[in-house]
Each structure stands twice: as structure tokens, then as C-alpha cells.
mmCIF file of C-alpha atoms and ligand atoms in Angstrom:
data_model
loop_
_atom_site.group_PDB
_atom_site.id
_atom_site.type_symbol
_atom_site.label_atom_id
_atom_site.label_comp_id
_atom_site.label_asym_id
_atom_site.label_seq_id
_atom_site.Cartn_x
_atom_site.Cartn_y
_atom_site.Cartn_z
ATOM 1 C CA UNK A 20 2.582 -12.786 -22.805
ATOM 2 C CA UNK A 21 2.282 -14.692 -19.532
ATOM 3 C CA UNK A 22 0.154 -13.023 -16.827
ATOM 4 C CA UNK A 23 -1.792 -13.695 -13.606
ATOM 5 C CA UNK A 24 -5.557 -13.141 -13.662
ATOM 6 C CA UNK A 25 -8.923 -14.379 -12.375
ATOM 7 C CA UNK A 26 -12.056 -15.234 -14.343
ATOM 8 C CA UNK A 27 -14.430 -14.991 -11.372
ATOM 9 C CA UNK A 28 -14.345 -13.675 -7.808
ATOM 10 C CA UNK A 29 -13.134 -16.202 -5.257
ATOM 11 C CA UNK A 30 -11.506 -18.471 -7.857
ATOM 12 C CA UNK A 31 -7.835 -19.492 -7.877
ATOM 13 C CA UNK A 32 -5.357 -17.251 -9.666
ATOM 14 C CA UNK A 33 -4.804 -18.404 -13.268
ATOM 15 C CA UNK A 34 -1.408 -18.076 -14.950
ATOM 16 C CA UNK A 35 -1.719 -18.092 -18.721
ATOM 17 C CA UNK A 36 -1.372 -16.318 -22.038
ATOM 18 C CA UNK A 37 -2.945 -12.886 -22.360
ATOM 19 C CA UNK A 38 -2.731 -10.354 -25.210
ATOM 20 C CA UNK A 39 0.114 -7.864 -25.083
ATOM 21 C CA UNK A 40 -1.097 -4.513 -23.685
ATOM 22 C CA UNK A 41 -1.955 -1.670 -26.102
ATOM 23 C CA UNK A 42 0.326 1.335 -25.976
ATOM 24 C CA UNK A 43 -1.868 4.481 -26.058
ATOM 25 C CA UNK A 44 -0.306 7.959 -26.362
ATOM 26 C CA UNK A 45 1.382 9.106 -23.168
ATOM 27 C CA UNK A 46 2.020 5.535 -21.991
ATOM 28 C CA UNK A 47 5.222 3.532 -21.613
ATOM 29 C CA UNK A 48 5.458 -0.232 -22.176
ATOM 30 C CA UNK A 49 7.439 -1.842 -19.377
ATOM 31 C CA UNK A 50 9.142 -5.232 -19.516
ATOM 32 C CA UNK A 51 8.386 -6.388 -15.981
ATOM 33 C CA UNK A 52 11.190 -7.760 -13.791
ATOM 34 C CA UNK A 53 9.344 -7.973 -10.458
ATOM 35 C CA UNK A 54 6.058 -7.003 -8.800
ATOM 36 C CA UNK A 55 5.001 -7.005 -5.168
ATOM 37 C CA UNK A 56 2.053 -8.555 -3.368
ATOM 38 C CA UNK A 57 -0.198 -6.164 -1.470
ATOM 39 C CA UNK A 58 -3.246 -7.300 0.530
ATOM 40 C CA UNK A 59 -5.438 -5.351 -1.933
ATOM 41 C CA UNK A 60 -4.478 -7.887 -4.653
ATOM 42 C CA UNK A 61 -6.021 -10.884 -2.919
ATOM 43 C CA UNK A 62 -8.882 -8.765 -1.544
ATOM 44 C CA UNK A 63 -9.743 -7.817 -5.137
ATOM 45 C CA UNK A 64 -9.485 -11.481 -6.205
ATOM 46 C CA UNK A 65 -11.876 -12.436 -3.365
ATOM 47 C CA UNK A 66 -14.373 -9.784 -4.483
ATOM 48 C CA UNK A 67 -14.036 -7.613 -1.366
ATOM 49 C CA UNK A 68 -13.850 -4.419 -3.432
ATOM 50 C CA UNK A 69 -16.483 -5.240 -6.051
ATOM 51 C CA UNK A 70 -18.994 -2.677 -4.720
ATOM 52 C CA UNK A 71 -16.396 0.070 -5.148
ATOM 53 C CA UNK A 72 -14.325 -0.953 -8.186
ATOM 54 C CA UNK A 73 -16.309 -2.073 -11.240
ATOM 55 C CA UNK A 74 -13.689 -4.302 -12.902
ATOM 56 C CA UNK A 75 -14.223 -6.546 -15.937
ATOM 57 C CA UNK A 76 -13.157 -10.203 -16.195
ATOM 58 C CA UNK A 77 -10.594 -11.453 -16.777
ATOM 59 C CA UNK A 78 -9.278 -9.242 -13.981
ATOM 60 C CA UNK A 79 -5.539 -8.860 -14.337
ATOM 61 C CA UNK A 80 -3.771 -8.877 -10.968
ATOM 62 C CA UNK A 81 -0.863 -6.942 -9.498
ATOM 63 C CA UNK A 82 -0.723 -3.314 -8.342
ATOM 64 C CA UNK A 83 2.903 -2.212 -8.447
ATOM 65 C CA UNK A 84 6.294 -3.309 -9.692
ATOM 66 C CA UNK A 85 9.589 -2.559 -11.389
ATOM 67 C CA UNK A 86 11.005 -3.181 -14.838
ATOM 68 C CA UNK A 87 12.677 -1.753 -17.954
ATOM 69 C CA UNK A 88 11.059 0.666 -20.417
ATOM 70 C CA UNK A 89 10.654 -1.326 -23.655
ATOM 71 C CA UNK A 90 8.711 1.105 -25.850
ATOM 72 C CA UNK A 91 7.385 4.676 -25.698
ATOM 73 C CA UNK A 92 3.846 5.729 -26.662
ATOM 74 C CA UNK A 93 3.355 8.907 -28.710
ATOM 75 C CA UNK A 94 4.261 12.065 -26.842
ATOM 76 C CA UNK A 95 6.321 10.491 -24.055
ATOM 77 C CA UNK A 96 9.367 12.653 -23.444
ATOM 78 C CA UNK A 97 10.176 12.001 -19.773
ATOM 79 C CA UNK A 98 11.542 8.444 -20.264
ATOM 80 C CA UNK A 99 13.680 6.625 -22.803
ATOM 81 C CA UNK A 100 13.867 2.984 -23.876
ATOM 82 C CA UNK A 101 16.091 1.085 -21.437
ATOM 83 C CA UNK A 102 15.253 3.202 -18.361
ATOM 84 C CA UNK A 103 14.917 1.145 -15.182
ATOM 85 C CA UNK A 104 11.674 2.206 -13.496
ATOM 86 C CA UNK A 105 9.216 1.423 -10.718
ATOM 87 C CA UNK A 106 5.547 2.370 -10.348
ATOM 88 C CA UNK A 107 2.118 1.842 -8.815
ATOM 89 C CA UNK A 108 -0.618 1.431 -11.459
ATOM 90 C CA UNK A 109 -4.107 2.917 -11.466
ATOM 91 C CA UNK A 110 -6.661 0.895 -9.446
ATOM 92 C CA UNK A 111 -8.899 0.406 -12.484
ATOM 93 C CA UNK A 112 -6.030 -0.759 -14.692
ATOM 94 C CA UNK A 113 -4.055 -3.432 -12.843
ATOM 95 C CA UNK A 114 -1.956 -6.351 -14.058
ATOM 96 C CA UNK A 115 1.661 -6.080 -12.959
ATOM 97 C CA UNK A 116 2.000 -9.850 -12.389
ATOM 98 C CA UNK A 117 2.745 -10.102 -16.110
ATOM 99 C CA UNK A 118 5.661 -10.051 -18.518
ATOM 100 C CA UNK A 119 4.656 -6.620 -19.889
ATOM 101 C CA UNK A 120 2.622 -3.708 -18.563
ATOM 102 C CA UNK A 121 1.614 -0.382 -20.185
ATOM 103 C CA UNK A 122 1.063 2.648 -17.974
ATOM 104 C CA UNK A 123 0.741 6.458 -18.260
ATOM 105 C CA UNK A 124 4.262 7.861 -17.951
ATOM 106 C CA UNK A 125 3.264 10.308 -15.182
ATOM 107 C CA UNK A 126 2.703 7.367 -12.825
ATOM 108 C CA UNK A 127 6.243 6.048 -13.327
ATOM 109 C CA UNK A 128 9.553 7.030 -11.676
ATOM 110 C CA UNK A 129 13.169 6.034 -12.227
ATOM 111 C CA UNK A 130 14.106 3.093 -9.999
ATOM 112 C CA UNK A 131 16.473 3.922 -7.105
ATOM 113 C CA UNK A 132 20.048 3.196 -8.247
ATOM 114 C CA UNK A 133 20.963 1.249 -5.123
ATOM 115 C CA UNK A 134 18.106 -1.287 -5.317
ATOM 116 C CA UNK A 135 17.585 -4.510 -7.254
ATOM 117 C CA UNK A 136 14.380 -4.823 -9.294
ATOM 118 C CA UNK A 137 12.936 -7.080 -6.567
ATOM 119 C CA UNK A 138 13.656 -4.506 -3.871
ATOM 120 C CA UNK A 139 12.363 -1.607 -5.970
ATOM 121 C CA UNK A 140 9.173 -3.538 -6.811
ATOM 122 C CA UNK A 141 8.418 -3.836 -3.090
ATOM 123 C CA UNK A 142 8.243 -0.062 -2.590
ATOM 124 C CA UNK A 143 5.635 1.825 -4.684
ATOM 125 C CA UNK A 144 2.279 0.958 -3.075
ATOM 126 C CA UNK A 145 3.502 1.002 0.539
ATOM 127 C CA UNK A 146 5.779 3.995 -0.083
ATOM 128 C CA UNK A 147 3.024 6.134 -1.588
ATOM 129 C CA UNK A 148 0.617 4.998 1.152
ATOM 130 C CA UNK A 149 3.077 6.131 3.827
ATOM 131 C CA UNK A 150 3.725 9.507 2.182
ATOM 132 C CA UNK A 151 0.042 10.201 1.522
ATOM 133 C CA UNK A 152 -1.154 9.026 4.953
ATOM 134 C CA UNK A 153 1.520 10.681 7.090
ATOM 135 C CA UNK A 154 2.353 13.831 5.134
ATOM 136 C CA UNK A 155 -0.744 14.672 3.070
ATOM 137 C CA UNK A 156 -3.497 13.481 5.427
ATOM 138 C CA UNK A 157 -1.640 13.679 8.745
ATOM 139 C CA UNK A 158 0.416 16.832 8.140
ATOM 140 C CA UNK A 159 3.587 15.161 9.481
ATOM 141 C CA UNK A 160 6.728 17.299 9.705
ATOM 142 C CA UNK A 161 9.979 17.394 11.690
ATOM 143 C CA UNK A 162 9.258 16.730 15.385
ATOM 144 C CA UNK A 163 5.786 15.227 14.820
ATOM 145 C CA UNK A 164 4.957 12.365 17.167
ATOM 146 C CA UNK A 165 3.610 9.481 15.108
ATOM 147 C CA UNK A 166 2.202 6.067 16.065
ATOM 148 C CA UNK A 167 2.380 3.493 13.266
ATOM 149 C CA UNK A 168 0.337 0.354 13.898
ATOM 150 C CA UNK A 169 1.667 -3.017 12.671
ATOM 151 C CA UNK A 170 5.226 -1.780 12.232
ATOM 152 C CA UNK A 171 6.445 -5.141 10.892
ATOM 153 C CA UNK A 172 4.060 -5.206 7.910
ATOM 154 C CA UNK A 173 4.596 -4.018 4.356
ATOM 155 C CA UNK A 174 3.242 -0.542 5.097
ATOM 156 C CA UNK A 175 4.711 -0.409 8.614
ATOM 157 C CA UNK A 176 8.326 -1.222 7.709
ATOM 158 C CA UNK A 177 8.294 1.515 5.074
ATOM 159 C CA UNK A 178 6.288 4.055 7.113
ATOM 160 C CA UNK A 179 8.671 3.850 10.102
ATOM 161 C CA UNK A 180 11.678 4.601 7.891
ATOM 162 C CA UNK A 181 9.838 7.334 5.990
ATOM 163 C CA UNK A 182 8.663 9.066 9.193
ATOM 164 C CA UNK A 183 12.204 8.962 10.632
ATOM 165 C CA UNK A 184 13.610 10.343 7.346
ATOM 166 C CA UNK A 185 11.128 13.251 7.727
ATOM 167 C CA UNK A 186 12.338 13.959 11.281
ATOM 168 C CA UNK A 187 9.378 12.501 13.186
ATOM 169 C CA UNK A 188 9.409 10.703 16.560
ATOM 170 C CA UNK A 189 8.022 7.213 15.925
ATOM 171 C CA UNK A 190 6.192 4.689 18.068
ATOM 172 C CA UNK A 191 4.999 1.408 16.608
ATOM 173 C CA UNK A 192 3.217 -1.802 17.589
ATOM 174 C CA UNK A 193 4.584 -5.300 16.939
ATOM 175 C CA UNK A 194 5.095 -8.717 18.476
ATOM 176 C CA UNK A 195 8.363 -9.342 20.367
ATOM 177 C CA UNK A 196 10.012 -11.270 17.525
ATOM 178 C CA UNK A 197 9.940 -8.109 15.325
ATOM 179 C CA UNK A 198 11.552 -5.765 17.861
ATOM 180 C CA UNK A 199 15.167 -6.095 16.640
ATOM 181 C CA UNK A 200 14.243 -5.233 13.041
ATOM 182 C CA UNK A 201 12.011 -2.313 14.018
ATOM 183 C CA UNK A 202 14.710 -0.824 16.260
ATOM 184 C CA UNK A 203 17.132 -1.090 13.351
ATOM 185 C CA UNK A 204 14.616 0.729 11.119
ATOM 186 C CA UNK A 205 14.619 3.610 13.614
ATOM 187 C CA UNK A 206 11.485 3.148 15.763
ATOM 188 C CA UNK A 207 11.861 5.182 18.975
ATOM 189 C CA UNK A 208 9.256 3.233 20.970
ATOM 190 C CA UNK A 209 7.975 -0.290 20.297
ATOM 191 C CA UNK A 210 4.816 -1.539 21.988
ATOM 192 C CA UNK A 211 4.281 -5.288 22.235
ATOM 193 C CA UNK A 212 0.648 -5.514 21.154
ATOM 194 C CA UNK A 213 0.338 -8.955 22.767
ATOM 195 C CA UNK A 214 1.171 -7.795 26.306
ATOM 196 C CA UNK A 215 0.901 -3.980 26.419
ATOM 197 C CA UNK A 216 -1.833 -1.408 25.766
ATOM 198 C CA UNK A 217 -0.885 1.601 23.630
ATOM 199 C CA UNK A 218 -3.066 3.927 25.752
ATOM 200 C CA UNK A 219 -1.067 2.970 28.879
ATOM 201 C CA UNK A 220 2.296 3.671 27.214
ATOM 202 C CA UNK A 221 1.773 6.629 24.831
ATOM 203 C CA UNK A 222 0.188 10.090 24.976
ATOM 204 C CA UNK A 223 0.269 13.468 23.204
ATOM 205 C CA UNK A 224 0.716 12.015 19.698
ATOM 206 C CA UNK A 225 0.021 14.092 16.580
ATOM 207 C CA UNK A 226 -0.799 11.280 14.152
ATOM 208 C CA UNK A 227 -1.822 7.615 14.284
ATOM 209 C CA UNK A 228 -1.489 5.540 11.108
ATOM 210 C CA UNK A 229 -3.988 2.687 11.392
ATOM 211 C CA UNK A 230 -3.279 -0.366 9.243
ATOM 212 C CA UNK A 231 -5.372 -2.729 11.390
ATOM 213 C CA UNK A 232 -8.939 -1.396 11.371
ATOM 214 C CA UNK A 233 -11.697 -0.272 13.723
ATOM 215 C CA UNK A 234 -10.589 -2.572 16.575
ATOM 216 C CA UNK A 235 -7.709 -0.190 17.348
ATOM 217 C CA UNK A 236 -9.525 3.146 16.909
ATOM 218 C CA UNK A 237 -10.774 3.732 20.461
ATOM 219 C CA UNK A 238 -7.343 3.082 22.005
ATOM 220 C CA UNK A 239 -5.641 5.114 19.247
ATOM 221 C CA UNK A 240 -7.742 8.198 19.999
ATOM 222 C CA UNK A 241 -6.592 8.019 23.628
ATOM 223 C CA UNK A 242 -2.978 8.273 22.430
ATOM 224 C CA UNK A 243 -3.613 11.409 20.336
ATOM 225 C CA UNK A 244 -3.293 14.988 21.608
ATOM 226 C CA UNK A 245 -6.397 17.215 21.193
ATOM 227 C CA UNK A 246 -6.753 17.942 17.469
ATOM 228 C CA UNK A 247 -4.550 14.936 16.565
ATOM 229 C CA UNK A 248 -5.288 12.931 13.413
ATOM 230 C CA UNK A 249 -6.130 9.250 13.017
ATOM 231 C CA UNK A 250 -5.462 8.222 9.407
ATOM 232 C CA UNK A 251 -6.834 4.816 8.559
ATOM 233 C CA UNK A 252 -6.205 2.803 5.389
ATOM 234 C CA UNK A 253 -8.887 0.230 6.226
ATOM 235 C CA UNK A 254 -12.665 0.193 6.018
ATOM 236 C CA UNK A 255 -14.871 2.289 3.766
ATOM 237 C CA UNK A 256 -13.244 5.276 2.027
ATOM 238 C CA UNK A 257 -14.506 8.820 2.620
ATOM 239 C CA UNK A 258 -17.730 9.908 0.909
ATOM 240 C CA UNK A 259 -15.926 11.876 -1.794
ATOM 241 C CA UNK A 260 -13.702 8.941 -2.792
ATOM 242 C CA UNK A 261 -16.653 6.520 -2.790
ATOM 243 C CA UNK A 262 -18.511 8.986 -5.064
ATOM 244 C CA UNK A 263 -15.556 8.969 -7.499
ATOM 245 C CA UNK A 264 -15.645 5.197 -7.974
ATOM 246 C CA UNK A 265 -19.209 4.046 -7.218
ATOM 247 C CA UNK A 266 -22.518 5.241 -8.610
ATOM 248 C CA UNK A 267 -24.955 3.017 -6.632
ATOM 249 C CA UNK A 268 -27.238 4.736 -4.099
ATOM 250 C CA UNK A 269 -26.853 1.929 -1.520
ATOM 251 C CA UNK A 270 -23.044 1.978 -1.659
ATOM 252 C CA UNK A 271 -23.019 5.742 -1.133
ATOM 253 C CA UNK A 272 -25.557 5.501 1.710
ATOM 254 C CA UNK A 273 -23.560 2.782 3.501
ATOM 255 C CA UNK A 274 -20.438 4.937 3.150
ATOM 256 C CA UNK A 275 -22.195 8.020 4.562
ATOM 257 C CA UNK A 276 -23.538 6.106 7.576
ATOM 258 C CA UNK A 277 -20.143 4.505 8.243
ATOM 259 C CA UNK A 278 -18.287 7.803 7.931
ATOM 260 C CA UNK A 279 -20.773 9.604 10.211
ATOM 261 C CA UNK A 280 -20.134 6.937 12.846
ATOM 262 C CA UNK A 281 -16.336 7.273 12.465
ATOM 263 C CA UNK A 282 -16.602 11.058 12.669
ATOM 264 C CA UNK A 283 -18.712 10.940 15.832
ATOM 265 C CA UNK A 284 -16.172 8.713 17.555
ATOM 266 C CA UNK A 285 -13.346 11.125 16.622
ATOM 267 C CA UNK A 286 -15.380 14.150 17.799
ATOM 268 C CA UNK A 287 -15.923 12.480 21.165
ATOM 269 C CA UNK A 288 -12.128 12.481 21.627
ATOM 270 C CA UNK A 289 -11.529 15.951 20.137
ATOM 271 C CA UNK A 290 -9.588 14.295 17.309
ATOM 272 C CA UNK A 291 -9.772 14.175 13.509
ATOM 273 C CA UNK A 292 -10.647 11.038 11.514
ATOM 274 C CA UNK A 293 -9.385 10.592 7.940
ATOM 275 C CA UNK A 294 -9.450 7.673 5.506
ATOM 276 C CA UNK A 295 -6.844 7.224 2.789
ATOM 277 C CA UNK A 296 -7.353 5.244 -0.392
ATOM 278 C CA UNK A 297 -3.866 5.634 -1.779
ATOM 279 C CA UNK A 298 -3.320 6.704 -5.390
ATOM 280 C CA UNK A 299 -0.587 6.322 -7.993
ATOM 281 C CA UNK A 300 1.791 9.281 -8.474
ATOM 282 C CA UNK A 301 5.132 9.230 -10.289
ATOM 283 C CA UNK A 302 6.257 12.580 -8.807
ATOM 284 C CA UNK A 303 5.802 11.378 -5.241
ATOM 285 C CA UNK A 304 7.556 8.142 -6.161
ATOM 286 C CA UNK A 305 10.569 10.167 -7.371
ATOM 287 C CA UNK A 306 10.688 11.864 -3.929
ATOM 288 C CA UNK A 307 10.724 8.408 -2.357
ATOM 289 C CA UNK A 308 13.458 7.233 -4.759
ATOM 290 C CA UNK A 309 15.608 10.190 -3.653
ATOM 291 C CA UNK A 310 15.262 9.142 0.017
ATOM 292 C CA UNK A 311 16.222 5.581 -0.931
ATOM 293 C CA UNK A 312 19.225 6.753 -2.978
ATOM 294 C CA UNK A 313 20.270 8.867 0.034
ATOM 295 C CA UNK A 314 20.371 5.642 2.099
ATOM 296 C CA UNK A 315 17.465 6.681 4.363
ATOM 297 C CA UNK A 316 15.091 3.863 3.437
ATOM 298 C CA UNK A 317 15.730 0.231 2.519
ATOM 299 C CA UNK A 318 13.530 -2.591 1.293
ATOM 300 C CA UNK A 319 12.419 -5.284 3.743
ATOM 301 C CA UNK A 320 11.583 -8.477 1.874
ATOM 302 C CA UNK A 321 9.657 -11.255 3.600
ATOM 303 C CA UNK A 322 9.764 -13.796 0.770
ATOM 304 C CA UNK A 323 10.041 -14.162 -2.986
ATOM 305 C CA UNK A 324 7.873 -16.190 -5.401
ATOM 306 C CA UNK A 325 7.855 -16.720 -9.185
ATOM 307 C CA UNK A 326 5.069 -15.643 -11.547
ATOM 308 C CA UNK A 327 3.748 -19.223 -11.565
ATOM 309 C CA UNK A 328 3.408 -19.013 -7.770
ATOM 310 C CA UNK A 329 1.190 -15.917 -7.395
ATOM 311 C CA UNK A 330 -1.523 -17.949 -5.615
ATOM 312 C CA UNK A 331 1.065 -19.204 -3.096
ATOM 313 C CA UNK A 332 2.309 -15.636 -2.625
ATOM 314 C CA UNK A 333 -1.298 -14.582 -1.896
ATOM 315 C CA UNK A 334 -1.624 -17.381 0.690
ATOM 316 C CA UNK A 335 1.510 -16.101 2.426
ATOM 317 C CA UNK A 336 0.095 -12.543 2.497
ATOM 318 C CA UNK A 337 -3.288 -13.754 3.782
ATOM 319 C CA UNK A 338 -1.636 -15.138 6.938
ATOM 320 C CA UNK A 339 -1.112 -11.516 8.077
ATOM 321 C CA UNK A 340 2.251 -12.619 9.505
ATOM 322 C CA UNK A 341 4.659 -11.480 6.803
ATOM 323 C CA UNK A 342 7.554 -9.225 7.797
ATOM 324 C CA UNK A 343 7.960 -6.521 5.155
ATOM 325 C CA UNK A 344 7.013 -7.276 1.564
ATOM 326 C CA UNK A 345 6.312 -10.354 -0.541
ATOM 327 C CA UNK A 346 7.777 -10.100 -4.034
ATOM 328 C CA UNK A 347 7.035 -11.941 -7.300
ATOM 329 C CA UNK A 348 9.944 -12.194 -9.730
ATOM 330 C CA UNK A 349 9.193 -12.189 -13.459
ATOM 331 C CA UNK A 350 11.346 -13.706 -16.215
HETATM 332 N N1 LIG B 422 -6.295 2.178 1.776
HETATM 333 C C1 LIG B 422 -5.128 2.034 1.205
HETATM 334 O O1 LIG B 422 -4.792 2.795 0.282
HETATM 335 C C2 LIG B 422 -4.172 0.947 1.668
HETATM 336 C C3 LIG B 422 -2.845 0.989 1.246
HETATM 337 C C4 LIG B 422 -1.971 0.013 1.727
HETATM 338 C C5 LIG B 422 -2.423 -0.975 2.598
HETATM 339 N N2 LIG B 422 -3.734 -0.988 2.972
HETATM 340 C C6 LIG B 422 -4.205 -2.017 3.922
HETATM 341 O O2 LIG B 422 -3.427 -1.925 5.102
HETATM 342 C C7 LIG B 422 -3.337 -3.204 5.714
HETATM 343 C C8 LIG B 422 -1.898 -3.490 6.061
HETATM 344 O O3 LIG B 422 -1.163 -3.701 4.865
HETATM 345 P P1 LIG B 422 0.282 -4.337 4.923
HETATM 346 O O4 LIG B 422 0.734 -4.516 3.528
HETATM 347 O O5 LIG B 422 1.142 -3.594 5.860
HETATM 348 O O6 LIG B 422 -0.090 -5.758 5.576
HETATM 349 P P2 LIG B 422 0.865 -6.960 5.963
HETATM 350 O O7 LIG B 422 2.234 -6.731 5.428
HETATM 351 O O8 LIG B 422 0.164 -8.213 5.598
HETATM 352 O O9 LIG B 422 0.915 -6.886 7.568
HETATM 353 C C9 LIG B 422 1.431 -7.981 8.239
HETATM 354 C C10 LIG B 422 2.049 -7.535 9.554
HETATM 355 O O10 LIG B 422 1.038 -7.081 10.445
HETATM 356 C C11 LIG B 422 1.472 -7.367 11.783
HETATM 357 N N3 LIG B 422 0.297 -7.443 12.657
HETATM 358 C C12 LIG B 422 -0.767 -8.241 12.511
HETATM 359 N N4 LIG B 422 -1.662 -8.020 13.519
HETATM 360 C C13 LIG B 422 -1.109 -7.061 14.304
HETATM 361 C C14 LIG B 422 -1.548 -6.350 15.477
HETATM 362 N N5 LIG B 422 -2.723 -6.631 16.054
HETATM 363 N N6 LIG B 422 -0.759 -5.397 16.000
HETATM 364 C C15 LIG B 422 0.437 -5.101 15.424
HETATM 365 N N7 LIG B 422 0.910 -5.724 14.302
HETATM 366 C C16 LIG B 422 0.130 -6.669 13.751
HETATM 367 C C17 LIG B 422 2.175 -8.695 11.653
HETATM 368 O O11 LIG B 422 3.169 -8.784 12.645
HETATM 369 P P3 LIG B 422 3.176 -10.050 13.665
HETATM 370 O O12 LIG B 422 3.322 -11.274 12.799
HETATM 371 O O13 LIG B 422 4.323 -9.780 14.530
HETATM 372 O O14 LIG B 422 1.842 -9.998 14.368
HETATM 373 C C18 LIG B 422 2.797 -8.655 10.251
HETATM 374 O O15 LIG B 422 4.161 -8.311 10.283
HETATM 375 C C19 LIG B 422 -3.962 -4.197 4.732
HETATM 376 O O16 LIG B 422 -5.270 -4.515 5.170
HETATM 377 C C20 LIG B 422 -4.029 -3.423 3.419
HETATM 378 O O17 LIG B 422 -5.074 -3.853 2.573
HETATM 379 C C21 LIG B 422 -4.613 -0.054 2.523
#
């Protein structure tokens, strides 16, 4: 089968023949129709995560996608051949920029009925990130006041819609040219990050979702009410998560020092600091599919590339200027 992979960190993405995946018990084989680009894909290809994730070359690329169930492994009862599905794969077992992909069935969900494969492929990683950051880590519920940084990005465009679907009041940051879209997605307040300061405009927030990194932490804490939560998806994961993936003493020490520093900054503001490294979950994805089928969330696609163009799709993502998601279609 044709697939995208790298043979060394920092090298260009190769597109070539790879063996068909095995189909262990409990897995489904999916004929891929589309996959989406997430910044983690090109960060992995660059080697940014090599201290945390011990991956073997060739490293197959691609973290989520949509397709049709082609074959069932032993014991799979929750899907049938021909089902249209979408999913986020496990971090240690990537490779959705490929014609076929095998995955444990519990990580898969039925694709929303009202979405194309391209649209559905754009959802899993950012959808699960939004649910896990806002609901699980942040404790978001109806009436929560939530600030979502970088509202025009892949995570942001989903997170705004998800928070509104959950009954939250949503502020977001963006440049002027994104305002019309973000209003349409339901944002209650939009801060122009090029001319306004969030701490001058917002106060008393319950949750901040940080998709930009440490540069926005100090200002974000000023926006939170006492006891409010900053959930970041950037930087070093929490000590427990680092311990799950890495065994090296130095990696764990660096994580502890970093997390102590983050914690101290939060304490100074009477706030709570949390890091999310999102994880795959078919059950949560089914919840998201229900919101999509109910018309509460739609896909925002920045651009579409073919499987032969994965490197070009990565270059587009690396600009940090995409609006919504970048999708790779697969024949
Ligand atoms: N830990 C995890 O589990 C996890 C999960 C998902 C994502 N992430 C990380 O989260 C980050 C965001 O991911 P993404 O997919 O949303 O990225 P993305 O789609 O590449 O984000 C691009 C968007 O960010 C906006 N932006 C850039 N700088 C901004 C600023 N200073 N203020 C406000 N908006 C700004 C841009 O809007 P303009 O062009 O208008 O500036 C653009 O629309 C990535 O670093 C990714 O690796 C982590």
C-alpha cells in the first residue's frame, strides 16, 4: 500500500510502498479516505517529540482520519464491514496518511452522517483535544466562562463550537480577518491579539485553553477568577504523563523542574495549571459525532492536499496561519 513516512528525523516526507498493516484481534482494518494534518505530525517528523515518544523508523505519519471498515479482527463485534468511521490513533502507532490503517476498535467511532470523509477526517484530534481540555481538565459546564486562544486554528475553530454546544460563554483571540468566521461559529467576545490585550478586556473567567504556549500564560492568569484553570496543550506534559512514555532520568527531571515552575506561576495568581496530552477515545468521539449530527458543530477546512502532497500540507501547517484544518485526501 502507499503511505507517508520518514526514515530519519528532519528529513522530507517519503511517499512509497509499505507493507499492509497486520490485523491483530480486537482491531479493524480501515480503507482510508482522508486524514488530517495536525501540528504534532510535522513536530514528530522534525524530532521534537523524540525524548518523549520512542518511535522506530520508518516512522509512519498521520494521527487521525476517516474511512471505511474493510475487515474485522477476531472478536470485533461493535463494527461491521462497510461502516463509515473516523478515529484518532494511538500516539505510538501512527500512520493514517496511508491507503489502509489497522486500529483497536475501541478507538473508532461511526462517522457523522452529515459529513463527507474529508470533513470527518478533520475532527478527531482537535475534537478530542477540545473535549478533554475543556470538560475533563477544565470542568466546563453550562454557564462557564471560557477563553480559547487562537480561535481560528484547528483546535480553536472546533473548541469554540464545542464550548457553545455545552452552554459556555466563549471569548477567543484572533486577527481581524478571522472575526466574521469566529462570530459565525458562536464566539461571544473576540479579542484582536494584534491590537488588544486580553487582560484589559476580560475578567472572571473559569477556564483558559492555551494553544499558544508560555508567552500567553501571565496574561491568561489575569483573566481567570480565583481558582480558575489554565489548560495548556503546549510545552512539557505533566510528570505522570511523562512517566508513562519516557524512562530516562534526565527527561523526568526536566519535566519536574518545568512543571514546578508552571505550578508556582499559577499559585502566584491563585489559579490552577494543567497540561493536556490528548488521547484517543472512540466513546468520546461518538459523543462528538452526536453533536455534529445535531448540527451543533461543523468542519472548517483550510485546504486540501493529496497523499503525494503530505510534505506540502506540512509546510502549510508550519506557517501557523491556517484557518481551521488541513486535510489530505486518499484514493
Ligand atoms: N497537547 C495536545 O494534546 C495537543 C493537541 C492538539 C494541538 N496541540 C498543539 O496546539 C497548537 C495549536 O494547534 P492547532 O491545530 O490549533 O494549530 P493551527 O491550526 O496551526 O493554528 C493556526 C491558527 O493560530 C492562529 N494564531 C497564531 N498566532 C496567534 C496568536 N498569537 N493569537 C491568536 N491566534 C493566533 C492563526 O490565526 P492568524 O493567522 O489570524 O494569526 C491560525 O489561524 C499546536 O502547537 C499543536 O501542536 C496540542
